[in-house]
CSV table of C-alpha atoms in Angstrom, one decimal:
chain,number,residue,atom,x,y,z
C,1,MET,CA,50.2,106.4,57.9
C,2,ASN,CA,48.9,102.8,57.8
C,3,ILE,CA,48.5,102.9,54.1
C,4,LEU,CA,52.0,104.5,53.5
C,5,GLY,CA,53.8,102.0,55.7
C,6,LYS,CA,52.1,99.0,54.1
C,7,ALA,CA,52.5,100.3,50.5
C,8,MET,CA,56.2,101.1,51.0
C,9,VAL,CA,56.9,98.1,53.3
C,10,LEU,CA,58.3,100.5,56.0
C,11,PRO,CA,58.0,100.5,59.7
C,12,ILE,CA,55.9,103.5,60.9
C,13,VAL,CA,56.0,105.1,64.3
C,14,THR,CA,53.3,107.3,65.7
C,15,TYR,CA,53.5,109.6,68.7
C,16,GLY,CA,51.6,112.5,70.1
C,17,PRO,CA,50.1,114.0,73.2
C,18,GLY,CA,46.8,112.9,74.6
C,19,ASP,CA,45.0,109.7,75.2
C,20,SER,CA,44.9,107.7,71.9
C,21,HIS,CA,41.7,105.9,73.1
C,22,LEU,CA,40.0,109.3,72.8
C,23,ASP,CA,41.2,110.0,69.2
C,24,HIS,CA,38.4,111.2,66.9
C,25,THR,CA,35.8,111.2,69.7
C,26,LEU,CA,33.8,114.0,71.2
C,27,ASP,CA,36.0,113.6,74.4
C,28,GLU,CA,39.3,114.1,72.5
C,29,HIS,CA,41.5,116.7,74.2
C,30,ILE,CA,45.1,117.3,75.1
C,31,VAL,CA,46.8,119.0,78.1
C,32,ILE,CA,48.8,122.0,76.9
C,33,SER,CA,51.9,120.8,78.9
C,34,GLU,CA,51.8,117.5,77.1
C,35,TYR,CA,51.5,119.3,73.8
C,36,LEU,CA,54.5,121.4,74.5
C,37,ASP,CA,56.5,118.4,75.7
C,38,SER,CA,55.6,116.5,72.5
C,39,ILE,CA,57.0,119.4,70.4
C,40,GLN,CA,60.4,119.0,72.2
C,41,ILE,CA,60.3,115.3,71.6
C,42,PHE,CA,59.5,115.7,67.9
C,43,LYS,CA,62.4,118.3,67.7
C,44,GLU,CA,64.9,115.9,69.3
C,45,THR,CA,63.7,113.0,67.2
C,46,ILE,CA,64.1,114.9,64.0
C,47,LEU,CA,67.5,116.1,64.9
C,48,LYS,CA,68.6,112.5,65.8
C,49,LEU,CA,67.2,111.1,62.6
C,50,ALA,CA,69.0,113.8,60.6
C,51,GLU,CA,72.2,112.9,62.5
C,52,LEU,CA,71.8,109.2,61.7
C,53,HIS,CA,71.0,109.9,58.1
C,54,ASN,CA,74.1,112.1,57.7
C,55,ASN,CA,76.3,109.5,59.4
C,56,ARG,CA,75.0,106.9,57.0
C,57,THR,CA,75.5,109.1,54.0
C,58,GLU,CA,79.1,109.9,55.1
C,59,LYS,CA,79.9,106.3,55.5
C,60,SER,CA,78.5,105.4,52.1
C,61,ALA,CA,80.4,108.2,50.5
C,62,ASN,CA,83.6,107.2,52.2
C,63,GLY,CA,83.1,103.6,51.3
C,64,SER,CA,82.6,104.5,47.6
C,65,GLN,CA,85.8,106.6,47.6
C,66,GLN,CA,87.8,103.8,49.1
C,67,LEU,CA,86.6,101.3,46.4
C,68,ALA,CA,87.5,103.6,43.5
């Protein structure tokens, strides 16, 4: 994630359940309810990003048609 964002000069967002201070340690764990909540958040985020992308694509297509 850090390499991709830097290489492509893109902002990167990270999100997930659990305490990030425990990532990659012997004490790393997650609570199942947090895991299930994160799935819902990922789903809603992906749907919103798709909606924003589709709106942007439609505006670009309409702008191209108006210029022609």
